[in-house]
PDB file of C-alpha atoms in Angstrom:
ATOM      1  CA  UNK A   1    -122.545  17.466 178.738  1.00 51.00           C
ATOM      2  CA  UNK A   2    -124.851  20.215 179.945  1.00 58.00           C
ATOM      3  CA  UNK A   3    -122.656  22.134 182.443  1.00 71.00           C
ATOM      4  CA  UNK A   4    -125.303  24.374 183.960  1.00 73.00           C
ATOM      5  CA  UNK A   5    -127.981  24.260 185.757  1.00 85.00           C
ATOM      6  CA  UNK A   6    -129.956  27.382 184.792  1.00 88.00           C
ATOM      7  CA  UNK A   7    -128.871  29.652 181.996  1.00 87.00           C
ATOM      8  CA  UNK A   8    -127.983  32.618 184.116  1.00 90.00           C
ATOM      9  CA  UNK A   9    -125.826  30.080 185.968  1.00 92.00           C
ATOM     10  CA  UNK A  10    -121.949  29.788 185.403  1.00 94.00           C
ATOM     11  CA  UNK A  11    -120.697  26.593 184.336  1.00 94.00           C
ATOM     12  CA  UNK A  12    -119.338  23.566 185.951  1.00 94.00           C
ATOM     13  CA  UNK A  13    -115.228  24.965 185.614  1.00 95.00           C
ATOM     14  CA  UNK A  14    -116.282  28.256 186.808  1.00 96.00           C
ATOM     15  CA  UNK A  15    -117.875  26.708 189.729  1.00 96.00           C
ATOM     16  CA  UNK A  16    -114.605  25.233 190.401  1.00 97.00           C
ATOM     17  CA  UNK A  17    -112.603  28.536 190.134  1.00 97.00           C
ATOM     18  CA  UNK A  18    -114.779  29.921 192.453  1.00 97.00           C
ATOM     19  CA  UNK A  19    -114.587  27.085 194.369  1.00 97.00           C
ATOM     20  CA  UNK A  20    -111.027  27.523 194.896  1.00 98.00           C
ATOM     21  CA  UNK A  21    -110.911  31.355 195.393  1.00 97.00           C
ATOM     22  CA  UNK A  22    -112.400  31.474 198.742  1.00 96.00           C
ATOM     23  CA  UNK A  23    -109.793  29.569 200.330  1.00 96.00           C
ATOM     24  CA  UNK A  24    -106.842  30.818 197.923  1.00 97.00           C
ATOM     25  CA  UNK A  25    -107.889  34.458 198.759  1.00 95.00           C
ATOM     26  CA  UNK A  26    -107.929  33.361 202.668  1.00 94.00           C
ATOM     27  CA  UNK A  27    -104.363  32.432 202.567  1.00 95.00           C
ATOM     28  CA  UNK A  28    -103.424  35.189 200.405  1.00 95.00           C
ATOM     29  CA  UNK A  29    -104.884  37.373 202.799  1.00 93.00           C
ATOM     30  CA  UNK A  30    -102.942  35.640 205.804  1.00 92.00           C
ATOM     31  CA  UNK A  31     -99.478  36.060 203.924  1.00 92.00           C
ATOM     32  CA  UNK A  32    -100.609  39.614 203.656  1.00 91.00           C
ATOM     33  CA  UNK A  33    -101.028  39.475 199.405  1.00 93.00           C
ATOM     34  CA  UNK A  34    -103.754  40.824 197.648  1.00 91.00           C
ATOM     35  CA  UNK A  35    -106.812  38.572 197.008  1.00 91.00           C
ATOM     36  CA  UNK A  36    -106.250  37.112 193.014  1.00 93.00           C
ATOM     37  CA  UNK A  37    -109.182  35.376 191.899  1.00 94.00           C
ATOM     38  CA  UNK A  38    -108.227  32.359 189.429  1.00 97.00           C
ATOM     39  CA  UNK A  39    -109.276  32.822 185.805  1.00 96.00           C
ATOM     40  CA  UNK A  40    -112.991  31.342 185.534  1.00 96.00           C
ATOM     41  CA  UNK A  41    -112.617  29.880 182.168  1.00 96.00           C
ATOM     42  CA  UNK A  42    -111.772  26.672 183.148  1.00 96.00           C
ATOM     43  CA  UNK A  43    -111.557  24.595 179.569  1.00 92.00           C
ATOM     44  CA  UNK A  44    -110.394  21.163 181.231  1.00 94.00           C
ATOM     45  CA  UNK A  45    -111.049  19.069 184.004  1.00 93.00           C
ATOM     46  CA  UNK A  46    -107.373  18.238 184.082  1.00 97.00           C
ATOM     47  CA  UNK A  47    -107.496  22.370 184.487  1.00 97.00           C
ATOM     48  CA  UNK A  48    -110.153  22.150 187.354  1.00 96.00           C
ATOM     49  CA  UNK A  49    -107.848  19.099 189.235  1.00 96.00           C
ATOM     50  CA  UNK A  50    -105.045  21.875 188.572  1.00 97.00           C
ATOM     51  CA  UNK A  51    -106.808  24.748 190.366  1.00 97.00           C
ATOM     52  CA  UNK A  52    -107.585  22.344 193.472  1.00 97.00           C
ATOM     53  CA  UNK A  53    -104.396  20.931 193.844  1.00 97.00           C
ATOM     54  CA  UNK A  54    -102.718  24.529 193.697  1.00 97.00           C
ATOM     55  CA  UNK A  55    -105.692  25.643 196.339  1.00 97.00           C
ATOM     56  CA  UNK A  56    -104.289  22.680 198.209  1.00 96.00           C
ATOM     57  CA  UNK A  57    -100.739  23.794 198.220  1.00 96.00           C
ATOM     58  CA  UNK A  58    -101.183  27.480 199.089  1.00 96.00           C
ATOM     59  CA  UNK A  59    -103.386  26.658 201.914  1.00 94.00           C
ATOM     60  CA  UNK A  60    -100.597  23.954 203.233  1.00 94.00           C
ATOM     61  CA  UNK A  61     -97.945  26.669 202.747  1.00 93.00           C
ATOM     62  CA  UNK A  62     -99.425  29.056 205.694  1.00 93.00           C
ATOM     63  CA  UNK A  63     -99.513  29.114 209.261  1.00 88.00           C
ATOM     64  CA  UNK A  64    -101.747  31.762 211.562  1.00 84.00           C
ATOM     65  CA  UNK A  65    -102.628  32.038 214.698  1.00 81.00           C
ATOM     66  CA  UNK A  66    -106.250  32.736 215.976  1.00 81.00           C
ATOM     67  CA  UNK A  67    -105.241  36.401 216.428  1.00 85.00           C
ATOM     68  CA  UNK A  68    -105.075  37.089 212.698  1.00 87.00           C
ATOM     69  CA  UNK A  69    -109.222  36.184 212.737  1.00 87.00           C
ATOM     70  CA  UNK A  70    -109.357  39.607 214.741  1.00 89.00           C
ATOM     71  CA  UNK A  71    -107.770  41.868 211.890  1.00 90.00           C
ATOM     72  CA  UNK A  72    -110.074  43.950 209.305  1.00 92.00           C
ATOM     73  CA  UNK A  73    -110.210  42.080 206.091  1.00 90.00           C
ATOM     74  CA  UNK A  74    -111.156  44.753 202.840  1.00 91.00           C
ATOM     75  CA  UNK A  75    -113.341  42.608 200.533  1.00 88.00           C
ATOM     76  CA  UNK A  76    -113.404  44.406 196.600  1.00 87.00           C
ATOM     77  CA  UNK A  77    -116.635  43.246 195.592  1.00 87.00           C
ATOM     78  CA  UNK A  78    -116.371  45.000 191.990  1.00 86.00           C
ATOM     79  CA  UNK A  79    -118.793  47.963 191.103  1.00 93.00           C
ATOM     80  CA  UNK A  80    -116.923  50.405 193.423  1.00 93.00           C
ATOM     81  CA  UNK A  81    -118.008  48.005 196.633  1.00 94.00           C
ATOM     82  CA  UNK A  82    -116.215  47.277 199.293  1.00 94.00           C
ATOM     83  CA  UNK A  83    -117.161  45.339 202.724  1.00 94.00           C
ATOM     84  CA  UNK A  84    -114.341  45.743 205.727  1.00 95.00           C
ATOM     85  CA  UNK A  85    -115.296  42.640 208.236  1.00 94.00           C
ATOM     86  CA  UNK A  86    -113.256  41.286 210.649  1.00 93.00           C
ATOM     87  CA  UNK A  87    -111.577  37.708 209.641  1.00 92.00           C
ATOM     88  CA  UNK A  88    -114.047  35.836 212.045  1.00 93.00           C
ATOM     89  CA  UNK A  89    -116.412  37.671 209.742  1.00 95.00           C
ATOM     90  CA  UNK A  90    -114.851  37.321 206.812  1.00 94.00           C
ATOM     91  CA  UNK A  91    -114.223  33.466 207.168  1.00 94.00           C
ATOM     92  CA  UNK A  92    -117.898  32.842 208.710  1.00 95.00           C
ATOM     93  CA  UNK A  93    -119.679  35.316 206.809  1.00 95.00           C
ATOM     94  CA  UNK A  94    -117.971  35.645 203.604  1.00 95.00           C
ATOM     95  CA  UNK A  95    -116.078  32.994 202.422  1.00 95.00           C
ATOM     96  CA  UNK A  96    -117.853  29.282 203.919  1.00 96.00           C
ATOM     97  CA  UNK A  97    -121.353  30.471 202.848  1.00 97.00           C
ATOM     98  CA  UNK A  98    -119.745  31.342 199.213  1.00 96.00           C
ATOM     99  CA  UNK A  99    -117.480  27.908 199.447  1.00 97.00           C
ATOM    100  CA  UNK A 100    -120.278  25.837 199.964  1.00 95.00           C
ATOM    101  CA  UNK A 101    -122.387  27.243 197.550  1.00 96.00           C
ATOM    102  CA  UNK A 102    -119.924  27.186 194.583  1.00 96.00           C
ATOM    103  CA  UNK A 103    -119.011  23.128 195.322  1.00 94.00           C
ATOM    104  CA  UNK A 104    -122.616  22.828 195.842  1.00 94.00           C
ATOM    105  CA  UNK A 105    -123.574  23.883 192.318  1.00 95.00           C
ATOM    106  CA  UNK A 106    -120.578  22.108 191.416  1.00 94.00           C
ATOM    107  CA  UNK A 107    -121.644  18.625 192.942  1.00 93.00           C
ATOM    108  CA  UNK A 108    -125.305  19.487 191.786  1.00 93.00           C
ATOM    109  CA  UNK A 109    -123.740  19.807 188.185  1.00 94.00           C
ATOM    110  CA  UNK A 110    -122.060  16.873 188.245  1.00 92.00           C
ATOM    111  CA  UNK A 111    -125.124  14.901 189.237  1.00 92.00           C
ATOM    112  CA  UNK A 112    -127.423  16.459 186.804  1.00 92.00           C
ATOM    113  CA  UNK A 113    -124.783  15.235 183.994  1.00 91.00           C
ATOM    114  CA  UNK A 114    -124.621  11.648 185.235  1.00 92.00           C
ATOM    115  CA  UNK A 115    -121.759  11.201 187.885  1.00 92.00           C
ATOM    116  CA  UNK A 116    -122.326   8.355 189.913  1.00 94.00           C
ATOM    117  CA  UNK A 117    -121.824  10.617 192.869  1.00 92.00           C
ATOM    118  CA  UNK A 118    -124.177  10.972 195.697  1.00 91.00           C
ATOM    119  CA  UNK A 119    -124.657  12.648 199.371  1.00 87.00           C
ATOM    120  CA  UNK A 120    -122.166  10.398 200.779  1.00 88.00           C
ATOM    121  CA  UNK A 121    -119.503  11.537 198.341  1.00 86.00           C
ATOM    122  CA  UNK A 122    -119.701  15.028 199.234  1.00 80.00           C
ATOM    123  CA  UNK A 123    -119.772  14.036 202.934  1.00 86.00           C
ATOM    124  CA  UNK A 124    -116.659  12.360 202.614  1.00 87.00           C
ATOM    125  CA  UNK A 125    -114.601  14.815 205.101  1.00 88.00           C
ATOM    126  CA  UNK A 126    -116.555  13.033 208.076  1.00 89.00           C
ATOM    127  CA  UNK A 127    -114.606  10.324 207.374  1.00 90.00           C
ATOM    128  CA  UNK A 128    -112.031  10.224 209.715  1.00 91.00           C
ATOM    129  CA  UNK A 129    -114.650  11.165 212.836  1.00 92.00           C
ATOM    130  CA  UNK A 130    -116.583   7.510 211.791  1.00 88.00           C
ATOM    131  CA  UNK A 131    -116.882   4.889 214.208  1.00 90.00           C
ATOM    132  CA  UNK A 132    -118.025   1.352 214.528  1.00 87.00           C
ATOM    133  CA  UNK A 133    -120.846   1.031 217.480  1.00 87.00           C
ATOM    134  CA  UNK A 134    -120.026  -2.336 218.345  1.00 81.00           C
ATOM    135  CA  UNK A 135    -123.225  -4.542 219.415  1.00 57.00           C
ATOM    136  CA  UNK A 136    -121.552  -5.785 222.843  1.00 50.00           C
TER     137      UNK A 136
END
């Protein structure tokens, strides 16, 4: 299974990793712990399930308030860079447009090696906002 799209691309488990870091490294940074980015080898998909369901745990495991979205966030981008935003910035700014990208390329991967997947399976959060217009 080809697990990139382009050759300077990462691979479909390092998508994943990535994936997970933005929100991991959101809670992290609510409980006031350093940001730790998950290893991006990811060998397995029973590896990949692993990292979402821990992602899925840690971000169950806090509770904020809208005040904490006012604090500085420090962002280590590697290379000696640094960005300080706010944590409206940080979450708006920073960490959705880098979510959606990584489980973009992740969905596009998948798709490009077969999976019967399609726009409605990455919708699927709307789910519980569906309703039925009646024709009464």
């Amino acid at each position: 299974m080809k697990t990139a799209i382009a050759p300077d691309m990462f691979p479909f488990g390092t998508q994943i990793a990535f994936t997970c870091n933005q929100p991991r490294n959101f809670a992290l940074w609510c409980l006031g712990q350093s940001a730790n980015n998950l290893n991006p080898d990811v060998a397995s998909l029973d590896e990949a399930r692993g990292h979402i369901s821990s992602t899925k745990e840690l971000l169950a495991s806090i509770n904020i308030t809208d005040s904490k979205l006012s604090e500085l966030n420090r962002l280590d981008l590697g290379q000696g860079l640094y960005a300080e935003l706010s944590g409206l910035s940080y979450v708006d700014d920073f960490l959705m447009p880098n979510f959606y990208f990584h489980i973009t390329t992740a969905y596009n991967i998948l798709r490009m090696a077969g999976a019967p997947i399609g726009k409605r399976d990455f919708m699927m959060h709307l789910v519980p906002s569906l309703k039925h217009q009646s024709n009464a």
